Coordinates of C-alpha atoms in Angstrom, one line a residue:
X374 CA 26.4 -18.5 -28.8
X375 CA 28.4 -19.8 -25.8
X376 CA 26.7 -21.0 -22.6
X377 CA 28.5 -21.7 -19.4
X378 CA 27.4 -23.4 -16.2
X379 CA 29.0 -23.4 -12.8
X380 CA 27.7 -23.2 -9.2
X381 CA 29.8 -23.7 -6.0
X382 CA 28.1 -27.0 -5.2
X383 CA 28.1 -30.5 -6.4
X384 CA 28.2 -31.6 -9.2
X385 CA 30.5 -28.6 -10.1
X386 CA 32.7 -28.7 -7.0
X387 CA 34.1 -31.6 -5.0
X388 CA 36.6 -31.9 -2.2
X389 CA 39.2 -34.6 -2.5
X390 CA 41.5 -34.7 0.5
X391 CA 43.6 -31.6 0.3
X392 CA 42.2 -30.1 -2.9
X393 CA 39.0 -28.8 -4.5
X394 CA 38.1 -30.2 -7.9
X395 CA 36.4 -27.3 -9.8
X396 CA 34.3 -28.1 -12.9
X397 CA 33.0 -25.8 -15.7
X398 CA 30.4 -26.9 -18.2
X399 CA 30.4 -25.2 -21.7
X400 CA 28.2 -25.5 -24.7
X401 CA 28.3 -23.6 -28.0
X402 CA 29.5 -23.4 -31.6
X403 CA 32.7 -21.5 -30.8
X404 CA 34.3 -23.2 -27.8
X405 CA 37.5 -21.8 -26.2
X406 CA 40.8 -23.4 -27.0
X407 CA 42.0 -23.1 -23.4
X408 CA 40.4 -22.4 -20.0
X409 CA 42.3 -21.3 -16.9
X410 CA 41.1 -21.0 -13.3
X411 CA 41.8 -17.7 -11.7
X412 CA 42.3 -18.4 -8.0
X413 CA 44.6 -17.0 -5.3
X414 CA 47.1 -18.1 -2.7
X415 CA 47.2 -15.7 0.2
X416 CA 45.6 -12.9 -1.8
X417 CA 48.0 -13.3 -4.8
X418 CA 46.2 -14.0 -8.0
X419 CA 47.2 -17.2 -9.8
X420 CA 46.3 -18.7 -13.2
X421 CA 45.8 -22.4 -12.7
X422 CA 45.5 -24.7 -15.8
X423 CA 42.2 -26.5 -16.5
X424 CA 42.0 -29.7 -18.6
X425 CA 39.2 -30.7 -20.9
X426 CA 37.5 -33.9 -19.7
X427 CA 36.7 -36.8 -22.0
X428 CA 33.4 -37.2 -20.2
X429 CA 30.3 -35.2 -21.0
X430 CA 27.5 -34.6 -18.4
X431 CA 25.0 -34.0 -21.3
X432 CA 24.9 -34.0 -25.1
X433 CA 27.1 -31.3 -26.6
X434 CA 28.4 -30.2 -23.2
X435 CA 32.2 -29.9 -22.8
X436 CA 33.5 -30.3 -19.3
X437 CA 36.7 -28.5 -18.0
X438 CA 38.3 -29.4 -14.7
X439 CA 40.9 -27.7 -12.5
X440 CA 42.2 -27.9 -8.9
X441 CA 42.6 -25.6 -6.0
X442 CA 45.0 -26.8 -3.3
X443 CA 43.8 -26.6 0.3
X444 CA 47.2 -26.8 1.8
X445 CA 47.8 -23.1 1.6
X446 CA 45.8 -19.9 1.2
X447 CA 42.8 -18.4 3.0
X448 CA 39.8 -20.5 3.9
X449 CA 37.6 -18.4 1.5
X450 CA 38.5 -19.7 -1.9
X451 CA 37.6 -17.1 -4.6
X452 CA 37.9 -18.1 -8.3
X453 CA 36.7 -17.3 -11.8
X454 CA 37.2 -18.8 -15.2
X455 CA 39.3 -17.3 -18.0
X456 CA 38.2 -18.5 -21.5
X457 CA 40.9 -18.2 -24.2
X458 CA 40.8 -18.2 -28.0
X459 CA 43.7 -17.5 -30.4
X460 CA 42.7 -13.8 -30.6
X461 CA 40.6 -13.0 -27.6
X462 CA 39.4 -13.8 -24.1
X463 CA 36.3 -13.9 -21.9
X464 CA 35.7 -14.3 -18.2
X465 CA 33.0 -16.2 -16.5
X466 CA 31.9 -15.4 -12.9
X467 CA 28.6 -15.4 -10.8
X468 CA 27.4 -12.3 -12.8
X469 CA 27.9 -14.1 -16.1
X470 CA 30.3 -13.5 -19.1
X471 CA 32.5 -10.4 -19.2
X472 CA 35.2 -9.1 -21.5
X473 CA 37.4 -8.1 -18.5
X474 CA 38.3 -9.8 -15.2
X475 CA 35.6 -9.7 -12.5
X476 CA 36.3 -7.8 -9.2
X477 CA 37.7 -9.9 -6.5
X478 CA 34.6 -9.7 -4.4
X479 CA 32.4 -10.7 -7.3
X480 CA 34.0 -14.0 -8.0
X481 CA 32.7 -17.4 -7.0
X482 CA 33.5 -17.9 -3.3
X483 CA 33.5 -21.2 -1.4
X484 CA 34.5 -21.5 2.2
X485 CA 36.8 -24.4 2.9
X486 CA 36.9 -24.9 5.8
X487 CA 33.6 -23.3 6.6
X488 CA 33.8 -22.2 10.2
X489 CA 30.3 -20.8 10.4
X490 CA 27.5 -22.5 12.4
X491 CA 26.5 -25.5 10.4
X492 CA 23.1 -25.9 12.0
X493 CA 21.7 -22.6 10.8
X494 CA 20.9 -23.7 7.2
X495 CA 18.6 -26.4 8.5
X496 CA 16.3 -24.0 10.4
X497 CA 13.0 -22.2 9.8
X498 CA 13.1 -19.2 12.1
X499 CA 10.2 -17.4 13.7
X500 CA 10.5 -13.9 15.0
X501 CA 8.5 -13.0 18.1
X502 CA 7.7 -9.5 19.5
X503 CA 7.1 -10.9 23.1
X504 CA 4.3 -8.5 24.2
X505 CA 2.2 -9.3 21.2
X506 CA 2.4 -13.0 20.6
X507 CA 0.7 -14.8 23.5
X508 CA -0.2 -14.4 27.2
X509 CA 0.5 -17.1 29.7
X510 CA -2.4 -18.5 31.7
X511 CA -1.1 -17.4 35.0
X512 CA 0.4 -13.9 35.7
X513 CA 3.2 -13.3 38.2
X514 CA 3.8 -10.4 40.5
X515 CA 4.9 -7.4 38.5
X516 CA 3.6 -8.5 35.1
X517 CA 0.6 -6.1 35.2
X518 CA 2.2 -3.3 37.1
X519 CA 1.4 0.2 35.8
X520 CA 4.3 2.7 36.0
X521 CA 5.4 6.1 34.6
X522 CA 7.1 5.8 31.3
X523 CA 9.5 8.8 31.3
X524 CA 10.3 8.8 27.6
X525 CA 6.6 9.0 26.7
X526 CA 5.7 11.4 29.6
X527 CA 2.8 9.4 30.9
X528 CA 1.8 6.1 32.6
X529 CA 1.9 3.0 30.5
X530 CA -1.3 1.7 29.0
X531 CA -2.7 -1.8 29.6
X532 CA -5.0 -3.3 26.9
X533 CA -7.0 -6.5 26.6
X534 CA -5.8 -8.9 23.9
X535 CA -8.7 -8.2 21.5
X536 CA -8.7 -4.4 21.9
X537 CA -7.6 -2.6 18.7
X538 CA -4.2 -1.1 18.5
X539 CA -4.0 2.7 17.9
X540 CA -1.3 5.0 16.8
X541 CA -1.1 6.7 20.2
X542 CA 1.5 5.7 22.8
X543 CA 3.0 3.0 20.6
X544 CA 6.0 2.4 22.9
X545 CA 3.9 2.5 26.1
X546 CA 1.0 0.2 25.2
X547 CA 1.1 -3.3 26.6
X548 CA -1.1 -6.3 25.8
X549 CA 0.6 -8.6 28.2
X550 CA 2.3 -11.1 26.0
X551 CA 5.0 -13.0 27.9
X552 CA 7.5 -15.8 27.7
X553 CA 5.2 -18.4 29.3
X554 CA 2.8 -17.5 26.6
X555 CA 5.4 -18.5 24.0
X556 CA 6.1 -21.7 25.9
X557 CA 2.4 -22.6 25.7
X558 CA 2.3 -22.0 21.9
X559 CA 5.4 -24.2 21.1
X560 CA 3.1 -27.0 19.8
X561 CA 1.5 -24.5 17.4
X562 CA 5.0 -23.4 16.2
X563 CA 6.2 -27.0 15.8
X564 CA 3.1 -27.8 13.7
X565 CA 3.9 -24.8 11.6
X566 CA 7.4 -26.2 10.9
X567 CA 9.3 -23.7 13.0
X568 CA 12.7 -25.0 14.4
X569 CA 14.2 -21.8 15.8
X570 CA 13.0 -18.7 17.6
X571 CA 14.4 -15.1 17.4
X572 CA 13.0 -13.0 20.2
X573 CA 12.9 -9.2 20.2
X574 CA 14.6 -7.9 23.4
X575 CA 13.5 -9.5 26.6
X576 CA 15.7 -7.7 29.1
X577 CA 14.4 -5.2 31.6
X578 CA 13.4 -1.9 30.0
X579 CA 10.5 0.6 30.4
X580 CA 9.1 0.4 26.8
X581 CA 7.1 -2.3 25.1
X582 CA 9.8 -2.9 22.6
X583 CA 12.7 -3.1 25.1
X584 CA 15.3 -1.5 22.9
X585 CA 15.9 0.9 25.8
X586 CA 17.7 -1.5 28.0
X587 CA 17.7 -0.9 31.7
X588 CA 19.5 -4.1 32.8
X589 CA 21.3 -6.5 30.4
X590 CA 21.4 -9.3 33.0
X591 CA 17.7 -9.4 34.0
X592 CA 14.7 -10.5 32.0
X593 CA 11.9 -8.0 32.2
X594 CA 9.3 -8.8 35.0
X595 CA 6.5 -8.0 32.5
X596 CA 7.7 -11.0 30.5
X597 CA 7.9 -13.2 33.5
X598 CA 11.5 -12.5 34.6
X599 CA 14.5 -14.8 34.4
X600 CA 12.5 -17.8 35.6
X601 CA 10.1 -17.6 32.6
X602 CA 13.0 -17.3 30.1
X603 CA 14.6 -20.4 31.7
X604 CA 11.3 -22.3 31.4
X605 CA 11.1 -21.3 27.8
X606 CA 14.6 -22.3 27.1
X607 CA 14.1 -25.7 28.7
X608 CA 10.9 -26.1 26.7
X609 CA 12.5 -25.2 23.4
X610 CA 15.4 -27.6 24.1
X611 CA 12.9 -30.4 24.7
X612 CA 11.3 -29.6 21.4
X613 CA 14.7 -29.4 19.6
X614 CA 14.3 -25.7 18.9
X615 CA 17.1 -23.2 18.7
X616 CA 16.8 -19.8 20.3
X617 CA 18.4 -16.4 19.5
X618 CA 18.3 -13.3 21.7
X619 CA 18.4 -9.7 20.5
X620 CA 21.5 -7.8 21.6
X621 CA 21.2 -4.0 21.9
X622 CA 24.7 -2.8 22.4
X623 CA 24.8 0.4 20.3
X624 CA 23.0 2.3 23.1
X625 CA 21.4 1.6 26.5
X626 CA 18.2 3.1 27.9
X627 CA 18.5 6.3 29.9
X628 CA 17.0 4.4 32.9
X629 CA 20.0 2.1 33.0
X630 CA 21.9 2.5 36.3
X631 CA 25.0 3.4 34.3
X632 CA 23.2 6.5 33.1
X633 CA 20.2 7.2 35.4
X634 CA 18.7 10.3 33.8
X635 CA 15.7 10.2 36.2
X636 CA 17.5 10.1 39.6
X637 CA 16.6 6.6 40.5
X638 CA 19.4 6.2 43.0
X639 CA 22.7 5.4 41.2
X640 CA 25.7 7.6 40.6
X641 CA 24.7 7.4 36.9
X642 CA 26.8 9.2 34.2
X643 CA 23.9 11.5 33.2
X644 CA 24.2 13.9 36.2
X645 CA 27.6 12.9 37.7
X646 CA 30.8 13.8 35.9
X647 CA 32.7 11.7 38.4
X648 CA 30.4 8.6 37.9
X649 CA 32.2 5.3 37.7
X650 CA 30.3 4.7 34.4
X651 CA 30.9 8.2 32.9
X652 CA 33.3 6.9 30.3
X653 CA 30.7 4.4 29.0
X654 CA 28.9 7.3 27.3
X655 CA 30.0 10.2 25.2
X656 CA 29.2 13.8 26.1
X657 CA 29.4 17.1 24.2
X658 CA 31.5 20.0 25.4
X659 CA 28.5 21.4 27.2
X660 CA 27.9 18.1 29.1
X661 CA 25.0 16.8 27.0
X662 CA 25.0 13.0 26.4
X663 CA 25.3 12.0 22.8
X664 CA 22.3 9.8 21.9
X665 CA 21.2 7.5 19.0
X666 CA 19.6 9.4 16.1
X667 CA 18.1 12.2 18.4
X668 CA 16.3 9.8 20.8
X669 CA 17.4 11.2 24.2
X670 CA 16.1 8.1 26.0
X671 CA 18.8 6.1 24.0
X672 CA 22.2 7.4 25.0
X673 CA 25.0 5.9 22.8
X674 CA 27.5 3.6 24.4
X675 CA 31.1 4.5 23.9
X676 CA 33.4 1.6 23.2
X677 CA 36.5 3.6 23.9
X678 CA 35.8 2.5 27.5
X679 CA 37.8 -0.6 28.4
X680 CA 35.3 -1.2 31.2
X681 CA 32.4 -1.2 28.8
X682 CA 34.2 -3.4 26.3
X683 CA 34.8 -5.9 29.1
X684 CA 31.3 -5.7 30.3
X685 CA 29.7 -6.1 26.9
X686 CA 31.9 -8.7 25.3
X687 CA 35.5 -9.2 26.3
X688 CA 35.5 -10.6 29.8
X689 CA 34.7 -14.2 30.5
X690 CA 31.3 -13.3 32.1
X691 CA 30.5 -10.5 29.7
X692 CA 26.9 -10.0 28.7
X693 CA 27.5 -11.6 25.3
X694 CA 29.0 -14.7 26.9
X695 CA 26.7 -14.8 30.0
X696 CA 23.5 -15.7 28.1
X697 CA 25.3 -18.4 26.0
X698 CA 26.4 -20.2 29.2
X699 CA 24.4 -22.7 31.3
X700 CA 21.7 -22.6 32.4
X701 CA 20.6 -20.3 29.5
X702 CA 22.5 -22.0 26.7
X703 CA 21.2 -19.6 24.0
X704 CA 22.3 -20.3 20.4
X705 CA 23.4 -16.8 19.5
X706 CA 22.7 -13.2 19.0
X707 CA 20.9 -10.9 16.6
X708 CA 22.8 -7.5 16.9
X709 CA 20.6 -4.4 16.8
X710 CA 21.8 -1.5 14.5
X711 CA 25.3 -3.1 14.8
X712 CA 26.8 -1.0 12.0
X713 CA 26.4 2.1 14.1
X714 CA 28.1 0.8 17.3
X715 CA 31.5 2.3 18.1
X716 CA 33.5 4.9 19.8
X717 CA 33.2 8.6 20.7
X718 CA 29.4 8.8 20.0
X719 CA 29.8 7.4 16.5
X720 CA 30.9 4.3 14.6
X721 CA 34.6 4.7 15.0
X722 CA 36.4 1.3 15.0
X723 CA 33.1 -0.4 14.4
X724 CA 34.4 -3.5 12.6
X725 CA 36.9 -4.1 15.4
X726 CA 34.1 -4.2 18.0
X727 CA 31.6 -6.1 16.0
X728 CA 34.2 -8.7 15.3
X729 CA 35.0 -8.7 19.0
X730 CA 31.4 -9.5 19.9
X731 CA 31.3 -12.3 17.4
X732 CA 34.6 -13.8 18.6
X733 CA 33.5 -13.6 22.2
X734 CA 30.3 -15.5 21.4
X735 CA 32.4 -18.1 19.5
X736 CA 34.8 -18.4 22.5
X737 CA 31.8 -19.3 24.7
X738 CA 30.0 -21.4 22.1
X739 CA 31.8 -22.4 19.0
X740 CA 28.6 -22.8 17.0
X741 CA 26.9 -19.6 18.1
X742 CA 25.1 -17.8 15.4
X743 CA 25.8 -14.0 15.3
X744 CA 24.0 -11.9 12.7
X745 CA 23.5 -8.2 12.3
X746 CA 20.7 -5.9 11.6
X747 CA 21.6 -3.9 8.4
X748 CA 19.0 -2.1 6.4
X749 CA 21.9 -1.1 4.1
X750 CA 24.7 -3.1 2.5
X751 CA 26.0 -5.7 5.0
X752 CA 28.7 -7.1 2.8
X753 CA 31.5 -5.0 4.4
X754 CA 30.9 -6.9 7.7
X755 CA 30.4 -10.3 6.1
X756 CA 33.4 -10.2 3.8
X757 CA 35.6 -9.5 6.8
X758 CA 33.8 -12.3 8.8
X759 CA 32.8 -9.9 11.5
X760 CA 29.4 -11.6 11.5
X761 CA 28.1 -15.0 10.4
X762 CA 25.2 -13.4 8.5
X763 CA 22.9 -10.4 8.3
X764 CA 19.2 -9.6 8.1
X765 CA 18.9 -9.8 4.3
X766 CA 16.9 -6.6 3.7
X767 CA 19.2 -5.4 0.9
X768 CA 19.7 -8.7 -0.8
X769 CA 16.2 -10.2 -0.5
X770 CA 13.4 -8.2 1.1
X771 CA 13.8 -4.9 -0.8
X772 CA 14.1 -6.4 -4.3
X773 CA 11.1 -8.6 -3.6
X774 CA 9.2 -5.5 -2.3
X775 CA 10.0 -3.6 -5.5
X776 CA 8.9 -6.5 -7.8
X777 CA 5.7 -7.6 -6.0
X778 CA 4.6 -4.5 -4.0
X779 CA 6.1 -1.7 -6.1
X780 CA 7.6 0.1 -3.0
X781 CA 10.9 0.7 -1.3
X782 CA 11.8 0.9 2.4
X783 CA 10.9 4.6 2.4
X784 CA 7.5 3.6 1.1
X785 CA 8.2 5.5 -2.0
X786 CA 7.0 4.0 -5.4
X787 CA 9.5 1.6 -6.9
X788 CA 8.2 -0.3 -9.9
X789 CA 10.7 -2.8 -11.2
X790 CA 10.5 -5.7 -13.6
X791 CA 11.8 -9.2 -13.2
X792 CA 15.1 -8.5 -14.9
X793 CA 15.8 -5.5 -12.5
X794 CA 14.7 -7.5 -9.5
X795 CA 17.0 -10.4 -10.3
X796 CA 19.9 -8.2 -11.3
X797 CA 19.6 -6.6 -7.8
X798 CA 19.5 -9.9 -6.0
X799 CA 22.3 -11.5 -8.0
X800 CA 24.5 -8.5 -7.7
X801 CA 24.2 -8.7 -3.9
X802 CA 24.7 -12.5 -3.8
X803 CA 27.9 -12.2 -5.9
X804 CA 29.7 -10.5 -3.0
X805 CA 29.2 -13.4 -0.6
X806 CA 30.5 -16.9 -0.3
X807 CA 28.1 -19.7 -1.0
X808 CA 28.0 -20.7 2.7
X809 CA 27.3 -17.1 3.7
X810 CA 24.4 -16.9 1.2
X811 CA 22.9 -20.0 2.8
X812 CA 23.0 -18.4 6.3
X813 CA 21.5 -15.0 5.3
X814 CA 18.4 -14.1 7.3
X815 CA 15.5 -13.8 4.8
X816 CA 12.3 -12.1 5.8
X817 CA 9.3 -10.6 4.0
X818 CA 8.9 -8.0 6.8
X819 CA 9.7 -7.4 10.5
X820 CA 8.9 -5.4 13.6
X821 CA 10.7 -2.4 11.9
X822 CA 8.6 -2.4 8.6
X823 CA 5.1 -2.5 7.5
X824 CA 3.6 -6.0 7.1
X825 CA 4.2 -7.3 3.5
X826 CA 0.4 -8.0 3.2
X827 CA -0.3 -4.3 3.9
X828 CA 2.3 -3.2 1.4
X829 CA 0.6 -5.2 -1.3
X830 CA -2.6 -3.3 -0.9
X831 CA -4.9 -4.2 -3.9
X832 CA -2.3 -6.8 -5.0
X833 CA -2.8 -9.0 -1.9
X834 CA -3.3 -12.0 -4.3
X835 CA 0.5 -11.8 -4.7
X836 CA 1.2 -12.7 -1.1
X837 CA 1.5 -16.5 -1.7
X838 CA 4.2 -15.7 -4.4
X839 CA 6.3 -14.0 -1.8
X840 CA 5.9 -16.9 0.7
X841 CA 7.1 -19.4 -1.9
X842 CA 10.0 -17.1 -2.7
X843 CA 10.9 -16.9 1.0
X844 CA 11.2 -20.6 1.4
X845 CA 13.1 -21.3 -1.8
X846 CA 15.7 -18.5 -2.3
X847 CA 19.2 -19.0 -0.8
X848 CA 19.2 -18.1 2.9
X849 CA 17.4 -19.2 6.0
X850 CA 13.7 -18.2 6.1
X851 CA 12.3 -16.3 9.1
X852 CA 8.5 -15.8 9.6
X853 CA 7.5 -12.7 11.4
X854 CA 4.9 -13.7 13.9
X855 CA 1.4 -13.6 12.5
X856 CA 2.4 -13.4 8.9
X857 CA 1.4 -17.0 8.4
X858 CA -2.2 -16.3 9.3
X859 CA -2.6 -13.1 7.3
X860 CA -1.9 -10.5 10.0
X861 CA -1.7 -7.0 8.5
X862 CA -0.4 -3.7 9.7
X863 CA 1.3 -0.6 8.4
X864 CA 4.6 0.7 9.9
X865 CA 5.3 0.8 13.7
X866 CA 3.3 0.5 15.8
X867 CA 0.7 -1.2 13.5
X868 CA 3.1 -3.9 12.4
X869 CA 3.1 -5.1 16.1
X870 CA -0.5 -6.1 16.5
X871 CA -1.4 -8.9 18.9
X872 CA -1.5 -12.4 17.3
X873 CA -5.1 -13.3 16.3
X874 CA -5.5 -16.6 18.1
X875 CA -9.2 -16.8 17.2
X876 CA -9.2 -19.1 14.2
X877 CA -12.1 -17.2 12.6
X878 CA -9.7 -14.3 12.3
X879 CA -7.0 -16.3 10.6
X880 CA -6.2 -17.0 6.9
X881 CA -6.2 -20.8 7.2
X882 CA -5.3 -21.3 3.5
X883 CA -2.2 -19.1 3.9
X884 CA -1.3 -21.0 7.1
X885 CA -1.5 -24.3 5.2
X886 CA 0.8 -22.9 2.5
X887 CA 3.4 -22.0 5.1
X888 CA 3.1 -25.5 6.6
X889 CA 3.5 -27.2 3.2
X890 CA 6.5 -25.1 2.3
X891 CA 8.2 -25.7 5.6
X892 CA 7.7 -29.4 5.1
X893 CA 9.1 -29.3 1.6
X894 CA 12.1 -27.4 2.7
X895 CA 12.8 -29.9 5.5
X896 CA 12.8 -32.8 3.1
X897 CA 14.7 -31.1 0.2
X898 CA 18.4 -30.6 0.8
X899 CA 18.7 -28.5 -2.4
X900 CA 16.4 -25.8 -0.8
X901 CA 18.7 -25.6 2.2
X902 CA 22.1 -26.1 0.8
X903 CA 21.9 -25.8 -3.0
X904 CA 23.3 -23.3 -5.5
X905 CA 20.9 -21.0 -7.3
X906 CA 20.7 -20.6 -11.1
X907 CA 18.3 -18.0 -12.5
X908 CA 16.8 -19.5 -15.7
X909 CA 14.5 -16.6 -16.8
X910 CA 13.8 -13.1 -15.6
X911 CA 11.8 -10.9 -17.9
X912 CA 8.7 -8.7 -17.5
X913 CA 6.5 -10.3 -14.8
X914 CA 8.1 -13.7 -14.5
X915 CA 11.0 -15.0 -12.6
X916 CA 12.1 -18.7 -12.9
X917 CA 15.1 -20.0 -10.9
X918 CA 16.7 -23.4 -10.1
X919 CA 18.2 -24.7 -6.9
X920 CA 20.8 -27.4 -7.5
X921 CA 22.6 -29.8 -5.2
X922 CA 24.2 -32.9 -6.7
X923 CA 21.5 -34.7 -8.8
X924 CA 18.6 -32.9 -7.0
X925 CA 16.9 -30.0 -8.6
X926 CA 14.1 -27.6 -7.5
X927 CA 12.5 -25.2 -10.0
X928 CA 10.5 -22.2 -8.9
X929 CA 8.3 -20.1 -11.2
X930 CA 6.9 -16.7 -10.0
X931 CA 4.4 -14.9 -12.2
X932 CA 3.0 -11.6 -10.9
X933 CA 0.4 -10.8 -13.6
X934 CA -1.5 -12.4 -16.5
X935 CA -1.3 -16.1 -17.5
X936 CA 1.6 -16.7 -19.9
X937 CA 3.9 -19.2 -21.4
X938 CA 7.7 -19.2 -20.9
X939 CA 10.1 -21.1 -23.0
X940 CA 12.9 -22.3 -20.8
X941 CA 16.5 -22.0 -22.1
X942 CA 18.3 -25.2 -23.0
X943 CA 20.3 -26.3 -20.0
X944 CA 21.8 -29.6 -19.0
X945 CA 20.6 -28.7 -15.4
X946 CA 17.1 -29.3 -16.6
X947 CA 17.6 -32.8 -17.9
X948 CA 15.6 -34.5 -15.1
X949 CA 12.1 -35.8 -14.6
X950 CA 10.0 -33.2 -12.8
X951 CA 7.2 -33.6 -10.2
X952 CA 5.1 -30.6 -9.3
X953 CA 5.1 -29.9 -5.6
X954 CA 3.2 -26.6 -5.2
X955 CA 1.0 -24.4 -7.4
X956 CA -0.8 -25.0 -10.7
X957 CA 1.8 -24.3 -13.4
X958 CA 2.4 -26.8 -16.1
X959 CA 5.7 -28.0 -17.7
X960 CA 5.8 -29.7 -21.0
X961 CA 8.7 -30.0 -23.5
X962 CA 10.6 -27.1 -22.1
X963 CA 7.6 -24.7 -21.9
X964 CA 6.1 -23.4 -18.7
X965 CA 2.4 -22.6 -18.8
X966 CA 1.9 -20.3 -15.8
X967 CA -1.5 -19.2 -14.4
X968 CA -2.1 -15.6 -13.6
X969 CA -0.6 -14.4 -10.3
X970 CA 0.9 -17.8 -9.4
X971 CA 3.9 -19.5 -7.9
X972 CA 4.7 -23.1 -8.9
X973 CA 7.4 -25.4 -7.5
X974 CA 8.7 -28.5 -9.2
X975 CA 11.2 -31.0 -7.7
X976 CA 13.3 -33.6 -9.6
X977 CA 12.4 -37.3 -9.1

């Protein structure tokens, strides 16, 4: 049997001035006679010779080395290994051994130079739905105003913090959370280990969720207005926290002055064919505005309009650039349903405009982080560098749901074993460069899904397994507010309950787990920057390794009965281990795992 090891991190990859030194480890009875490195120069495939090294990293391991020049070619270096015998060949890539060459987008990929925001991998994000996180002690004028919510057809509803959430009037029910409330809770977030905030929309809009934007340049008075956002920004900067805003550029709300469905005083496009903003929207032949997925209160923006393009992202004081400038100095944007944005009421020229938004953000702030919301496959946008990263539903959240909660995003049954789960995750990762993988935005749930705790149902004991996975899989972890204290809730609106600040209503053991894992990640570069090698994935057990230089972290997830797992022989495991989390045991290459457990070991 032939075994091969390579990850796009040290000790397998090293930059020396104008070249990358690429190393492959092999062990087996029938070693190849030659190995070549399949790389490319400006998209042209090249076969580069590799030489067998006289040094061995471990007993019986043969080391082959090759070089990729950095003086020419594209920044994203893609490569695979061709193993040759006298009468046959095999190929080795991120998906393992193959009898035929791997597809270009399924090869190892390493960005050199990496132009993405370097700070992102160091973060632990926290997502806040502003109305439901915390109320400030003082309330300003306009924060408790009751008004008619046209989309709902009734007045908005005001509730006290401890009143239960109901299914009625989900978009019109306000609990009074605001930006000063977030400021007041920064010490709590810092103690949790949070270093970056992602806020759901804060701009003026009639609904509680604010995805129906009324004014992209003003913060909603209910949240405290521009002054409260500026206070929060100054407070986060003082605490060393990054801050990301939610950009809703696929559609506006129908109360926006550009559209003005409800005759609030502008020459809005809805009722005026001669409106100066008419070309910012698309209309059918009978004059009806094209909307987003049948929601008439969310008319689609039409990026055929040069004026709209300039207003959203192209001009120097565009909306995208405005909030990245002083005094706001935001760190980037999360882009709502960005794959649907485009021209003529649809997604025509989508990639062009998404890339334009990202480029505009980078023009204002070189290290801005721009990531998209994609429930589907985001790799089309990532492989063309239209975004820095994406919400990693397809590559992390959904496989984990299937394995631990036996459900999919449609809440249909999906029972998968460990092998299927890991095949899904690894297949997705194979299409991304190592650096892109590290910036993917990993979550267990969000404001658009049921809470993971509720999805588990009777399997709630598996919740800590998912938390360990969140903090240890490649990508940047994001905690959806309240998950860390055991907040539950089915799909919208119940996944948006007010945060339970009464400690008697909190799962303090779960909170402590989050705190320990955040601290472990902060002190362990391999968890933030390392490559990932899956060691075992069968039945109910997943075991994977994070590798960076000489540092190793091993994670074992067992969703059912206690068991033993014999680890494969690997030179990557030749270290002394210290257990950091969980109750599993490791002795002489055998893991003894308790029932429903997650255990983390770290190399000395």
